[in-house]
Each structure stands twice: as structure tokens, then as C-alpha cells.
Coordinates of N, CA and C in Angstrom, one line a residue:
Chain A
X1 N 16.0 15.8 5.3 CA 16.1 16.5 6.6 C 15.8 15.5 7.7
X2 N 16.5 15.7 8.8 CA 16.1 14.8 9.9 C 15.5 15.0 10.9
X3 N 14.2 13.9 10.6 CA 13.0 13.7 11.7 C 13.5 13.9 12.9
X4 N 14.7 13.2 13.2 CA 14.5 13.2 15.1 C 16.1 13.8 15.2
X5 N 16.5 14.5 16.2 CA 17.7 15.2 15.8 C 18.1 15.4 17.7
X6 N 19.7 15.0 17.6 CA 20.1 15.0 19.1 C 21.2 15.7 18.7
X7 N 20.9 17.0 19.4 CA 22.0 18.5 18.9 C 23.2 18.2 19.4
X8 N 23.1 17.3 20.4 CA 24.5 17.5 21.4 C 25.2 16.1 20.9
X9 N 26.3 16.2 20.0 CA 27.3 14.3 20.0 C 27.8 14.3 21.5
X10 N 28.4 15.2 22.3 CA 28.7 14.2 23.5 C 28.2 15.2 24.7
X11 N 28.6 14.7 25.9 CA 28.1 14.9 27.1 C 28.8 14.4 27.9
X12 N 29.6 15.4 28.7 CA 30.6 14.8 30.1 C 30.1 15.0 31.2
X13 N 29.8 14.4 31.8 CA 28.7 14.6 33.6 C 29.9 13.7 34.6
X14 N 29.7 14.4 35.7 CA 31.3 13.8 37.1 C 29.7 12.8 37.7
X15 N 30.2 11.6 38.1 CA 29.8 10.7 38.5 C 28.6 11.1 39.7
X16 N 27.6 10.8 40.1 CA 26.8 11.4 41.3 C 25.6 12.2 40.8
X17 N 26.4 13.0 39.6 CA 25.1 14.2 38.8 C 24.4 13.7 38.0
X18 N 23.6 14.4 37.8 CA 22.7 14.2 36.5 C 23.0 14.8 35.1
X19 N 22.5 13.6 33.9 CA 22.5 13.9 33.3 C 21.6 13.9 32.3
X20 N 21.4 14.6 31.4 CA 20.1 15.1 30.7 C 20.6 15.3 29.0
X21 N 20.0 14.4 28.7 CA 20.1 14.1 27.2 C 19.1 14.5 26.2
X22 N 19.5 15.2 25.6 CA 18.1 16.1 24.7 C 17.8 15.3 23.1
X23 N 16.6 15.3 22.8 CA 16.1 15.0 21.0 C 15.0 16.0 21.0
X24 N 15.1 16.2 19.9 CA 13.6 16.8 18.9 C 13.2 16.2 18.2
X25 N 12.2 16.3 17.5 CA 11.7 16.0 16.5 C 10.7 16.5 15.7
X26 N 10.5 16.0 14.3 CA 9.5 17.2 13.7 C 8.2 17.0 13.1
X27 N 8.2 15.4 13.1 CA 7.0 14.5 12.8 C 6.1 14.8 13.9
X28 N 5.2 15.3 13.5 CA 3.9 15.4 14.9 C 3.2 13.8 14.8
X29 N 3.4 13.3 14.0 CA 2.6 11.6 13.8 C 3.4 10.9 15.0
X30 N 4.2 10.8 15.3 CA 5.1 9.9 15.7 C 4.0 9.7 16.9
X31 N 4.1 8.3 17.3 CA 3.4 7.6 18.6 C 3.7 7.1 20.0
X32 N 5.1 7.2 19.4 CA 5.7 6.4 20.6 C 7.1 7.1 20.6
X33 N 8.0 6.9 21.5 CA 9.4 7.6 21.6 C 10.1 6.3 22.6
X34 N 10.8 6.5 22.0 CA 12.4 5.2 22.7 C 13.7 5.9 22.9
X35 N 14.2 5.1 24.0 CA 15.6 5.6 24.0 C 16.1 4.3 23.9
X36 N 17.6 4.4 23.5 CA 18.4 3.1 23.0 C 20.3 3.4 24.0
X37 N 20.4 2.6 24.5 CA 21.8 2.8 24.6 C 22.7 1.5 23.8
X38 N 24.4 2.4 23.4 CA 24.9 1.7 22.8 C 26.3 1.4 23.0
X39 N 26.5 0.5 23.7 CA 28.0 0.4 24.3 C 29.0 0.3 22.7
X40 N 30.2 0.9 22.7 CA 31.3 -0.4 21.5 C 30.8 -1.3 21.5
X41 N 31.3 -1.9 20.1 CA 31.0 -3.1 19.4 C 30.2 -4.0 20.1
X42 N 28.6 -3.6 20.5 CA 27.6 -3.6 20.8 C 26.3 -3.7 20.2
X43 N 25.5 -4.2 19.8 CA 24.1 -3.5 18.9 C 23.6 -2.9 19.8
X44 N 22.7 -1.5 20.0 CA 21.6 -0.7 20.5 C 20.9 -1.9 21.3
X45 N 20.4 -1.9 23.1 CA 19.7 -1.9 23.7 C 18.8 -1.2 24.6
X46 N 17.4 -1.5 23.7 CA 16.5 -0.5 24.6 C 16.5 -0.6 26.3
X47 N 16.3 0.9 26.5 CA 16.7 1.5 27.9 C 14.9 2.3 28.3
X48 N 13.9 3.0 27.7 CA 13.4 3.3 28.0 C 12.4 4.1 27.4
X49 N 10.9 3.8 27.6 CA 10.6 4.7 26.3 C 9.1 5.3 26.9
X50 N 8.3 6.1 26.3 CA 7.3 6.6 26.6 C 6.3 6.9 25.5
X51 N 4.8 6.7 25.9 CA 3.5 6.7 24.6 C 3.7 8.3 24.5
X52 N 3.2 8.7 23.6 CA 2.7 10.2 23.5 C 1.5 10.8 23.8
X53 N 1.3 10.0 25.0 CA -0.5 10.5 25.7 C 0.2 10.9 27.0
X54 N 2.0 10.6 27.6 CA 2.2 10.7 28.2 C 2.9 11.7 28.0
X55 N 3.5 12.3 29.4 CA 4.4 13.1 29.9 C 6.1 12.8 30.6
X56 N 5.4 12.0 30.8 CA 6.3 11.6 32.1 C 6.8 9.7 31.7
X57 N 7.9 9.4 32.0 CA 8.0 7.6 32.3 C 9.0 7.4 33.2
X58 N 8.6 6.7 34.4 CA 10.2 6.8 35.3 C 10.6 5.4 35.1
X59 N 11.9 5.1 35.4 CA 12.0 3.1 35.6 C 13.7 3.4 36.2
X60 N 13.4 3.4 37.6 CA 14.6 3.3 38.4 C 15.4 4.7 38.4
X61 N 16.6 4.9 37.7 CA 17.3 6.0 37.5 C 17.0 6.9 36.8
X62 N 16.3 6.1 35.4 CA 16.0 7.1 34.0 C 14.6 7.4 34.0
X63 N 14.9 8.6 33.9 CA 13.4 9.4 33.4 C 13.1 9.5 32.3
X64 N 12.1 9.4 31.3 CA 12.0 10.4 30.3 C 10.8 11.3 30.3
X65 N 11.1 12.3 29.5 CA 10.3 13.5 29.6 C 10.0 14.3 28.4
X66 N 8.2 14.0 27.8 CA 8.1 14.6 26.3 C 7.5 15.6 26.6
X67 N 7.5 16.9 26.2 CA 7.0 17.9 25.3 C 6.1 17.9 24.3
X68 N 4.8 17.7 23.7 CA 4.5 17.3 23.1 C 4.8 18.6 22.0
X69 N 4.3 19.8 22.7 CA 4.4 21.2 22.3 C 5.1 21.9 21.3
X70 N 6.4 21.8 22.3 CA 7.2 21.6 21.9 C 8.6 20.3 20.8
X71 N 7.8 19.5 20.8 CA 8.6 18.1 19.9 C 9.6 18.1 21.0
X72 N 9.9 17.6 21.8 CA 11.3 17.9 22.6 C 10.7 16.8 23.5
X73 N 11.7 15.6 23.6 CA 12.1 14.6 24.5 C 13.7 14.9 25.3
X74 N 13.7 14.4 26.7 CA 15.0 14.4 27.2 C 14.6 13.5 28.2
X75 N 16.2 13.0 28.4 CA 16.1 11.6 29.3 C 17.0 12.2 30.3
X76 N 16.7 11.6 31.4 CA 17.4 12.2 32.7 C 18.1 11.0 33.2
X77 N 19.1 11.0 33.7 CA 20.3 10.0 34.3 C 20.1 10.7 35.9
X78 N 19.6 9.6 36.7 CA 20.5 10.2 38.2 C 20.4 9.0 39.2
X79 N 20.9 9.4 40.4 CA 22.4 9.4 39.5 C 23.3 9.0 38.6
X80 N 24.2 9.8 37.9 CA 25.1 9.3 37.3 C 25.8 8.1 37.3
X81 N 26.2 7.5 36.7 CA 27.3 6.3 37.0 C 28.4 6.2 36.0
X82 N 29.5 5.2 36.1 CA 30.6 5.1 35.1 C 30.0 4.2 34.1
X83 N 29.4 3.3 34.7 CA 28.8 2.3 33.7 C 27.8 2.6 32.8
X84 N 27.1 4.3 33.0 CA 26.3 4.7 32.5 C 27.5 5.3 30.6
X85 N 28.2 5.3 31.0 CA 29.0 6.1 29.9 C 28.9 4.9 28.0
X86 N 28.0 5.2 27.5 CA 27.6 5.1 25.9 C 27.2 5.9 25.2
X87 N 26.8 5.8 24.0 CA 25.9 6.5 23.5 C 24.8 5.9 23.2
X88 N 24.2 6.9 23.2 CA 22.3 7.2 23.7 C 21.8 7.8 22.6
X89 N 20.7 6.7 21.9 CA 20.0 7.0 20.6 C 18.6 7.4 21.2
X90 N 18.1 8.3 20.6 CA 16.7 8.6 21.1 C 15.7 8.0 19.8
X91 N 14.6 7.6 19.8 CA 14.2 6.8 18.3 C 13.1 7.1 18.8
X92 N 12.1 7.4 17.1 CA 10.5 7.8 17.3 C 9.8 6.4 16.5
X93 N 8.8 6.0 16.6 CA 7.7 4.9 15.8 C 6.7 6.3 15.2
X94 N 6.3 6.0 14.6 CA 5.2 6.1 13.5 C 4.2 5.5 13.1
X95 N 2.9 5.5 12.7 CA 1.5 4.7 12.6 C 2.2 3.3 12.3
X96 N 3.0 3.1 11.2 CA 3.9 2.1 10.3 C 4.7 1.4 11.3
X97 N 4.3 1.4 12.8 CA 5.3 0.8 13.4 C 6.8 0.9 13.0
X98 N 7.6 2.1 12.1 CA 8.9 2.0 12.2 C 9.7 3.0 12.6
X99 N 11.3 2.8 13.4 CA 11.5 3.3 14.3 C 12.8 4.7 13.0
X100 N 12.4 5.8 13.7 CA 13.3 6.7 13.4 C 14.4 7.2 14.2
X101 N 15.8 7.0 14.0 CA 16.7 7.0 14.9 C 17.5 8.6 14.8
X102 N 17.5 9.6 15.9 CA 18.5 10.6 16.3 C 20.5 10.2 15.8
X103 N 20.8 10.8 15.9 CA 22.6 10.5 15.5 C 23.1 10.2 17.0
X104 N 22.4 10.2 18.1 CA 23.2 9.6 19.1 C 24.0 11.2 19.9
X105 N 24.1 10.1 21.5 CA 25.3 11.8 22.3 C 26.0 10.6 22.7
X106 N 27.1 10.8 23.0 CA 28.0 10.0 23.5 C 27.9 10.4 25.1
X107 N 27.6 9.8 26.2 CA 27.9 10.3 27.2 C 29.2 9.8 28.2
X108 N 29.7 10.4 28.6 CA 30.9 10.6 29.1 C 30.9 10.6 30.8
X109 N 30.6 9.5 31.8 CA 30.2 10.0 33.4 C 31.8 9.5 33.9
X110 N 32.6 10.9 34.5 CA 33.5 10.8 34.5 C 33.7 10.2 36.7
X111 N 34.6 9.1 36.7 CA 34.7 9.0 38.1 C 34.7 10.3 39.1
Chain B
X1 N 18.6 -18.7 24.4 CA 18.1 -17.6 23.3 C 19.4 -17.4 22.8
X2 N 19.9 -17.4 21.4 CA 20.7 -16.8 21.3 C 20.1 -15.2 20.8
X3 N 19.2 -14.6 20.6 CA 18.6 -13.6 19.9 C 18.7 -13.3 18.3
X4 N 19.2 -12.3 18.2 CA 19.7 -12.1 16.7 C 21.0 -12.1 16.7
X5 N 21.5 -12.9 15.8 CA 22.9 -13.2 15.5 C 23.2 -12.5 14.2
X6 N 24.4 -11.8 14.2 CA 24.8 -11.3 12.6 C 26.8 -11.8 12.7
X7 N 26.7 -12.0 11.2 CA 28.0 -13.0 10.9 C 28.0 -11.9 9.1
X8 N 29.4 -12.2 9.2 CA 30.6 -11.6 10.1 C 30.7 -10.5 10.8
X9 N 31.5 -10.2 11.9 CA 31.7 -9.2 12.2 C 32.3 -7.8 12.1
X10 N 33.2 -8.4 11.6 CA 34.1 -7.7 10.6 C 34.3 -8.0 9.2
X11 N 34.4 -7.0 8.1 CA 34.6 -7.4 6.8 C 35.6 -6.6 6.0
X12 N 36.3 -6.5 5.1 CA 37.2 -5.5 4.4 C 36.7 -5.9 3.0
X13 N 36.2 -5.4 2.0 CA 35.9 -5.5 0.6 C 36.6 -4.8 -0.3
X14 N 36.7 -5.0 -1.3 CA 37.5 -3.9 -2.7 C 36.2 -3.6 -3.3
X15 N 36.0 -2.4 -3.4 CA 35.7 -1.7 -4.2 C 35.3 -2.5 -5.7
X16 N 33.8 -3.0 -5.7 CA 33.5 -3.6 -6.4 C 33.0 -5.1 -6.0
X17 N 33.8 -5.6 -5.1 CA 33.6 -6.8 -4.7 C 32.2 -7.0 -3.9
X18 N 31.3 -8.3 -3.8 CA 29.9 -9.0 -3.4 C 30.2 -9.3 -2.2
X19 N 29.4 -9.1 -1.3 CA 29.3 -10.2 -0.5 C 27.7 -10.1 0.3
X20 N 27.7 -11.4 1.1 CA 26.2 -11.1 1.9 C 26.0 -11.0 3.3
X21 N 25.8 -9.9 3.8 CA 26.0 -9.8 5.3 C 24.4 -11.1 5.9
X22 N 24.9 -12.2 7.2 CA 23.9 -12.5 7.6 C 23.2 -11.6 8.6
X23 N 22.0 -12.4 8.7 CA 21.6 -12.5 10.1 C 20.5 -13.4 10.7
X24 N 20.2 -13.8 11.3 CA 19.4 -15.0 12.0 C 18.6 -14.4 13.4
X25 N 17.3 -14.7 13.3 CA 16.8 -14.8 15.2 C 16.4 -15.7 15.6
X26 N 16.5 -16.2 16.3 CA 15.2 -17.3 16.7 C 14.6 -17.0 17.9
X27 N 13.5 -15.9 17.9 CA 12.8 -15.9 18.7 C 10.9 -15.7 18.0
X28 N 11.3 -16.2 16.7 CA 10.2 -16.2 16.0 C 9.6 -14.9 15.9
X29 N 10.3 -14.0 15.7 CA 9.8 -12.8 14.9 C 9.6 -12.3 14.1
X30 N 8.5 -11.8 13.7 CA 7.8 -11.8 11.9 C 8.3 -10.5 11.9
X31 N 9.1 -9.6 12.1 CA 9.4 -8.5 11.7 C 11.1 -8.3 12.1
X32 N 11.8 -8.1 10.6 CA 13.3 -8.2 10.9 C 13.6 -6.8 9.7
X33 N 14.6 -6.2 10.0 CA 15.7 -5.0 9.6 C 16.8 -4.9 9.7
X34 N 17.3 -4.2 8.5 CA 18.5 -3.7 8.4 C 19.2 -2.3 8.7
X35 N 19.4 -1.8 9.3 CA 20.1 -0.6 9.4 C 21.5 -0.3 9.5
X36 N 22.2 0.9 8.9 CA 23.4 1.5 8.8 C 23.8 2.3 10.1
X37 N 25.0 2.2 10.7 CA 24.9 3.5 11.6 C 26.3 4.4 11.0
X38 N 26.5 5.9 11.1 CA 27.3 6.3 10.3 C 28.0 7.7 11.3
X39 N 29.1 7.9 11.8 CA 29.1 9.0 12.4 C 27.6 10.2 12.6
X40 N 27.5 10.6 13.1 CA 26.6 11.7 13.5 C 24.9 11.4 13.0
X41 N 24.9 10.1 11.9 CA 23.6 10.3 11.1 C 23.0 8.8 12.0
X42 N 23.0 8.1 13.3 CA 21.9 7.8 13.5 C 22.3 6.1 12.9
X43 N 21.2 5.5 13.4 CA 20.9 4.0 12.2 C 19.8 5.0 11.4
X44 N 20.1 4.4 10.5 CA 19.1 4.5 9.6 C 18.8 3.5 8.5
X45 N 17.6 3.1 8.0 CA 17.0 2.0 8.1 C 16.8 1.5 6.7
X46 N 17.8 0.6 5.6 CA 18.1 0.2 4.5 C 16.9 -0.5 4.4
X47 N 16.5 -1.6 4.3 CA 15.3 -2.6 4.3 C 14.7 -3.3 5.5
X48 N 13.3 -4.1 5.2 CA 12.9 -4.2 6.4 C 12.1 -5.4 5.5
X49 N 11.6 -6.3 6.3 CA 10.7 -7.3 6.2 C 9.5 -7.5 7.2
X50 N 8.3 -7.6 6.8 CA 7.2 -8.1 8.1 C 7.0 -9.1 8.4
X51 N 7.4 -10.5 7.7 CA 7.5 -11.3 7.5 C 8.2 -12.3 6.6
X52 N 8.2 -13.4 6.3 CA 8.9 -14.2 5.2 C 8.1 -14.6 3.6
X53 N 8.6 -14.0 2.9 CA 8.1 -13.3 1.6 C 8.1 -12.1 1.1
X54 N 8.4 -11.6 2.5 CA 8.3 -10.0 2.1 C 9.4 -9.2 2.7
X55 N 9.3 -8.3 1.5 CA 10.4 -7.1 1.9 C 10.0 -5.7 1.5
X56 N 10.4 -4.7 1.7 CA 10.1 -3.3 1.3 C 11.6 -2.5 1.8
X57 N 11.4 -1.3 0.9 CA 12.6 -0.8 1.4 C 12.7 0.6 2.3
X58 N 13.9 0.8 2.9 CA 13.9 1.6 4.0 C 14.1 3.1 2.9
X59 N 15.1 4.1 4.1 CA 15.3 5.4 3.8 C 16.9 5.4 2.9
X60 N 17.5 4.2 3.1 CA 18.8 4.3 2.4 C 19.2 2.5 1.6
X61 N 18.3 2.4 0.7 CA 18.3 1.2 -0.1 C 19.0 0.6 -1.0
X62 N 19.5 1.7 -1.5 CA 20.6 1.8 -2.8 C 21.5 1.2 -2.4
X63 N 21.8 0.0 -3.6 CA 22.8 -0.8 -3.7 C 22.7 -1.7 -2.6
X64 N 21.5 -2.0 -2.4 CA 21.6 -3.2 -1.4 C 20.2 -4.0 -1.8
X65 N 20.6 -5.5 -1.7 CA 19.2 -6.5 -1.8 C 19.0 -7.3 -0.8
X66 N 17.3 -7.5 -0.4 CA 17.1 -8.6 0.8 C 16.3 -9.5 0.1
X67 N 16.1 -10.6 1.1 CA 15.1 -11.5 0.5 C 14.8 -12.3 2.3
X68 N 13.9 -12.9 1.6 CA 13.3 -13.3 3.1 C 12.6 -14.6 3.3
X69 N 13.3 -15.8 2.6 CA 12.7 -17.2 2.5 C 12.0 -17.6 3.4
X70 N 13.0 -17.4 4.7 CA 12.6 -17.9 6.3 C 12.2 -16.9 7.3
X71 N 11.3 -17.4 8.4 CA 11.2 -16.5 9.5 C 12.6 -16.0 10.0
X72 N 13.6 -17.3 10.1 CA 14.7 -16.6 10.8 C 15.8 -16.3 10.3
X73 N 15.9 -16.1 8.7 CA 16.7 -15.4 8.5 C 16.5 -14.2 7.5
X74 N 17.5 -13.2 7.3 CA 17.3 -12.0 6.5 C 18.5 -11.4 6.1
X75 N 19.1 -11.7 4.9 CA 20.4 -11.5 4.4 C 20.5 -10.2 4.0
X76 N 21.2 -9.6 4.1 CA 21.8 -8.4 3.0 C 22.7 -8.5 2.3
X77 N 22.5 -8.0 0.5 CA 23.7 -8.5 0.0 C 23.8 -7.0 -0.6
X78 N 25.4 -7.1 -0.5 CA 26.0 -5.6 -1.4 C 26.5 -6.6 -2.8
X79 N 25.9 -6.0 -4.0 CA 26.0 -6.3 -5.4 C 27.9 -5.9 -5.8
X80 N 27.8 -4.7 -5.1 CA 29.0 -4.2 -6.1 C 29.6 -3.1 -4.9
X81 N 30.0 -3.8 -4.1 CA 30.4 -3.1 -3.1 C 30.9 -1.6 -3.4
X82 N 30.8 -0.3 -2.6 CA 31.5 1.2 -2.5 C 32.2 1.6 -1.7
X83 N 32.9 2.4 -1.6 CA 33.5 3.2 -0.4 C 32.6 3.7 0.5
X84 N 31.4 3.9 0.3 CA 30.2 5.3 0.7 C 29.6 4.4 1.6
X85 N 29.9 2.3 1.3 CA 28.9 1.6 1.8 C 29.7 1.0 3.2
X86 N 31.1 1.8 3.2 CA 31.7 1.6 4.8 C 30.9 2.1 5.7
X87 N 30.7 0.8 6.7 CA 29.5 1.5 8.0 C 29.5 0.5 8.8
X88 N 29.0 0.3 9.8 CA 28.6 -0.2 10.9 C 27.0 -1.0 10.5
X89 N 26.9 -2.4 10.3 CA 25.4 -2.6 9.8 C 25.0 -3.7 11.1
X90 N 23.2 -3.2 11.3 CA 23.1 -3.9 12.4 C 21.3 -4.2 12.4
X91 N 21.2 -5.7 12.6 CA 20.2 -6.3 12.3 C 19.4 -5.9 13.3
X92 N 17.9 -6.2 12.9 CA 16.9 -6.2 14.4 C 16.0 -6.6 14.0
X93 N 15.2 -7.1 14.9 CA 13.8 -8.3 14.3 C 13.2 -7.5 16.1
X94 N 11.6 -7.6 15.6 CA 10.5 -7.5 16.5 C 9.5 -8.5 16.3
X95 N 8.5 -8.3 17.4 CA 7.5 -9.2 17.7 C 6.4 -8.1 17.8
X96 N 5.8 -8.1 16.9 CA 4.4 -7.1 17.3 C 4.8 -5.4 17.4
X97 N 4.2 -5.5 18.5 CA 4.5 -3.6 18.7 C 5.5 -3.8 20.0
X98 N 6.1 -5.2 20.1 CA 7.1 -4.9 21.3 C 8.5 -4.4 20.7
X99 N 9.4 -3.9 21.9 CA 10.6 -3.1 21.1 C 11.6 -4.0 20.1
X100 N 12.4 -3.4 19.4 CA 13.2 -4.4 18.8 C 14.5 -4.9 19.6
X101 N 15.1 -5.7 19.0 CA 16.2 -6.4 19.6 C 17.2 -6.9 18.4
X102 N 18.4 -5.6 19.0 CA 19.5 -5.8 17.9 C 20.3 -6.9 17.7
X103 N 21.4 -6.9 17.1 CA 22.4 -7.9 16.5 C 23.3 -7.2 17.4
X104 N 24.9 -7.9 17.0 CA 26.0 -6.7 17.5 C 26.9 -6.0 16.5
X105 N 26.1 -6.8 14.9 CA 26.8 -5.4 14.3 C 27.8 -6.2 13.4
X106 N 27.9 -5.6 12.0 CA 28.9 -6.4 11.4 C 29.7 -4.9 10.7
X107 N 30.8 -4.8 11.0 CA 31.9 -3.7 10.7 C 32.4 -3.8 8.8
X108 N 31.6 -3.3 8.4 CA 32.1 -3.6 7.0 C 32.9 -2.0 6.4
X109 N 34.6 -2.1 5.9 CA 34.8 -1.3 5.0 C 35.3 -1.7 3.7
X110 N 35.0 -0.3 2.9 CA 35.3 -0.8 1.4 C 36.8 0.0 1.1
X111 N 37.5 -0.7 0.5 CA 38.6 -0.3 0.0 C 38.7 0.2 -1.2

């Protein structure tokens, strides 16, 4: 069964809006939370991530935003951009320092 | 820097056939992995090392061997190549508890 889980494979947002990218997860251990973007023939570069003492992490455009309560992370895009258009891994750590990875959303920011 | 480097990029194998995926970092990182990415399921994480000597294995191990002579390198080898073992494989090495930092990925299918 999978620990960290991103319901949605893609996501189409018009350029200007926001967009909001959801994970869960079901490990209450997890420590830390990451997001990863991944262009084509690309490896995964981290984009943004947050402790779990927090709530909140801003850094320019992207927000993230955990739930602890609820297991529920989402990352916020605003504005939108074209260049924003990859897919977006959400990934959890554990005591073990290792990283558990979501299936990814493809996001789609259309001109 | 070059970071983490993985060779080859692409691969086409028969069904049955060896080979050893590289990968290299030189940023002197005592912690390097391997992971699969697969439509909808995410990387997920075949073996991992903490350093050089050591290895342990991830959530999807089967039919794959590491070893770890050097700090900067960490091979994967498929014994007896499968169909099942067509994927997207993509290295990462860390430094501590900072984030990791991928490869761009070596395209391997089995015929």
C-alpha cells in the first residue's frame, strides 16, 4: 500500500491562476515533506519542502501547506506560469532519513 | 560540479541479457541511491548506500545488485535482465540531512 499518494496524475491551470497540487500520506512518522519537480528526460529537482512542526513554508511563488491532522500536504503555484508545466512529486523522510515518493501530477499551465 | 552523472542514457536489453547501469558524483557524498520511476507508482527506491562498503536494500530490490567500493561511485547491475525491469532509473547521492540531488536518468527497456 502506498505511503504518500497524489490522487490527481494531471492538472490543467490557464497561465496567471493558481495552482494547487495535493498528496496524503499515511505514515504519521514521517519528519519532513518535499516537493520535487520533473521536467522530460530530466532527473527530479527539489523545489520546496517543509519540517512537520510547521504549517506553512513560502519561497517566492510556491507555498506549501501541511495538515498534520489530517496527513494532507498541498503546494500552491501563483502565479501560474508556462515554465511551471512538469510533474510534481511530493516525497516524505522518515527517522531513517529516506525519502518516500507520491506517483507525481503532471501539471499542465496552459498560455 | 558536474553532480551526479548516470551513463547510459538509454539502453534496449533482451530478455535475459546483463548489464550495469553507472553512476558517479563528485560532490563527496556519503549517501547515494537508486530508484525506479514507473507510470503512476512514483520513484521508488531499489538500493541505497550510506557510504562506501555499504549497501542495504530499498522497497523494490529484486533482481538487482549494488556494491560500493568508492565514495563516488554506485553501480547497478541487472543479472538477468526482464520485461517488468523496463523503467526509467535514476541515481541520487546526499550529504547529511541536506536534500538529494538526482542524475538525469538512464531509459532502460527489456525486449
Amino acid at each position: 500500500d502506498q505511503q504518500v499518494k497524489q490522487n490527481s496524475p494531471s492538472l490543467s491551470v490557464q497561465e496567471g491562476r493558481i495552482s494547487i497540487l495535493n498528496c496524503d500520506y499515511t505514515n504519521s512518522m514521517f519528519d519532513y515533506f518535499l516537493w520535487y519537480k520533473k521536467y522530460p528526460a530530466e532527473g527530479p529537482t527539489f523545489l520546496i519542502s517543509i519540517s512537520s512542526i510547521k504549517d506553512k513554508n513560502e519561497d517566492g511563488r510556491f507555498t506549501v501547506f501541511l495538515n498534520k491532522s489530517a496527513k494532507h500536504l498541498s503546494l500552491h503555484i501563483v502565479p501560474s506560469q508556462p515554465g511551471d508545466s512538469a510533474v510534481y512529486f511530493c516525497a516524505a523522510r522518515d527517522a531513517g532519513n529516506m525519502l518516500t515518493f507520491g506517483g507525481g501530477t503532471r501539471l499542465m499551465v496552459k498560455p | 560540479n558536474a553532480g551526479v552523472t548516470q551513463t547510459p542514457k538509454f539502453q534496449v536489453l533482451k530478455t535475459g541479457q546483463s548489464m550495469t547501469l553507472q553512476c558517479a558524483q563528485d560532490m563527496n557524498h556519503e549517501y547515494m541511491s537508486w530508484y525506479r520511476q514507473d507510470p503512476g507508482m512514483g520513484l521508488r527506491l531499489i538500493h541505497y548506500s550510506v557510504g562506501a562498503g555499504i549497501t542495504d536494500q530499498g522497497e523494490v530490490p529484486n533482481g538487482y545488485n549494488v556494491s560500493r567500493s568508492t565514495t563516488e561511485d554506485f553501480p547497478l547491475r541487472l543479472l538477468s535482465a526482464a520485461p517488468s525491469q523496463t523503467s526509467v532509473y535514476f541515481c541520487a547521492s546526499r550529504r547529511g540531512n541536506y536534500g538529494y540531488t538526482f542524475g538525469s536518468g538512464t531509459r532502460l527497456t527489456v525486449v
